[in-house]
């Protein structure tokens, strides 16, 4: 038994050309829109009012929460961006109400596919759509160790892990299945044969982040959306060996993943063959991130990554002790209700964006300075 390896899903030679063809450099949102309509404004994708859950043309900052792909971190970032812009643009923040987490406004507080959220019907002139992908085998292993081992307190076994890796297609999105991420993120088109799911995702989203390159991804997200780096500073919702409280009802002690040589051999062989679409998407997202970094200026991005690390450290030092996470809960029963109240005040929703009020104060000076710099360089709008 050994700790779960970081299987990077390196592409085969014959896949490299396809990855290159299906990847792209994501443009800065306002630059892309002004190429179509010169009257577009930098934050036309910001929607300040609540939208109906059955909106035929979803608008706003849209995020697809893929299970076990850093989705709680992504949700916290999404809500923090929306909160920050509502204050800077002096507009109401729909995320102050739980209803605002419904499809069509910002995101769903429950896991739902892009198709279920109708994001293929979105108005690209009034929305910014993003998500996060992860190395496919690592996502599947995390799925098993969370739902079967940590949540149900089952004992992890080699046979159990092998079974979940071989799991056949299942109609429900929260069950493991082959090419899980491609199916989850796909944007249905009228002609499904017109392009591959990877092409529809890479070309249909404004940005696809990579879970194991989160700091680079968050910097690029901020640069594409033209928001201060402080808006992507959040506490990690889950750390291996810690707790998960994402369902808002109970705390789950997370258990670390592990594999065996037999499992690794299967992953590098039959598993990758059965999940070609997901590996193509994952590698295309990796290559798109690299292309985008080059387009934005690699040195500039690297400097911003170091700055983000510094801001995160500053936030940890000033706010960690002042932030109440939903989990773990106190053992003393008499303290649990007060703990729940403090956690609810601390987080946007369940364990998304906890400590945001403290973060605003701790990083306010830099946020104001960066916002002034961003807006002064945008030109008209």
Short mmCIF file of C-alpha atoms in Angstrom, two decimals, residues 24-33 128 202 205-207 220 223-225 292 295-296:
data_model
loop_
_atom_site.label_atom_id
_atom_site.label_comp_id
_atom_site.label_asym_id
_atom_site.label_seq_id
_atom_site.Cartn_x
_atom_site.Cartn_y
_atom_site.Cartn_z
CA UNK A 24 -6.37 27.55 -27.27
CA UNK A 25 -5.25 30.71 -25.51
CA UNK A 26 -8.23 32.16 -23.67
CA UNK A 27 -8.66 35.87 -24.44
CA UNK A 28 -9.31 38.58 -21.87
CA UNK A 29 -13.11 38.70 -21.68
CA UNK A 30 -13.55 42.36 -22.63
CA UNK A 31 -11.09 42.09 -25.54
CA UNK A 32 -13.09 39.19 -26.95
CA UNK A 33 -16.39 41.04 -26.56
CA UNK A 128 -18.45 34.51 -17.83
CA UNK A 202 -12.50 24.39 -24.45
CA UNK A 205 -16.06 28.20 -21.71
CA UNK A 206 -14.36 31.51 -20.97
CA UNK A 207 -11.81 29.61 -18.90
CA UNK A 220 -5.11 33.65 -15.04
CA UNK A 223 -6.42 38.49 -15.40
CA UNK A 224 -9.03 37.29 -17.91
CA UNK A 225 -11.91 38.71 -15.87
CA UNK A 292 -2.98 31.62 -22.13
CA UNK A 295 -0.41 35.25 -24.34
CA UNK A 296 -0.77 37.23 -21.11
#
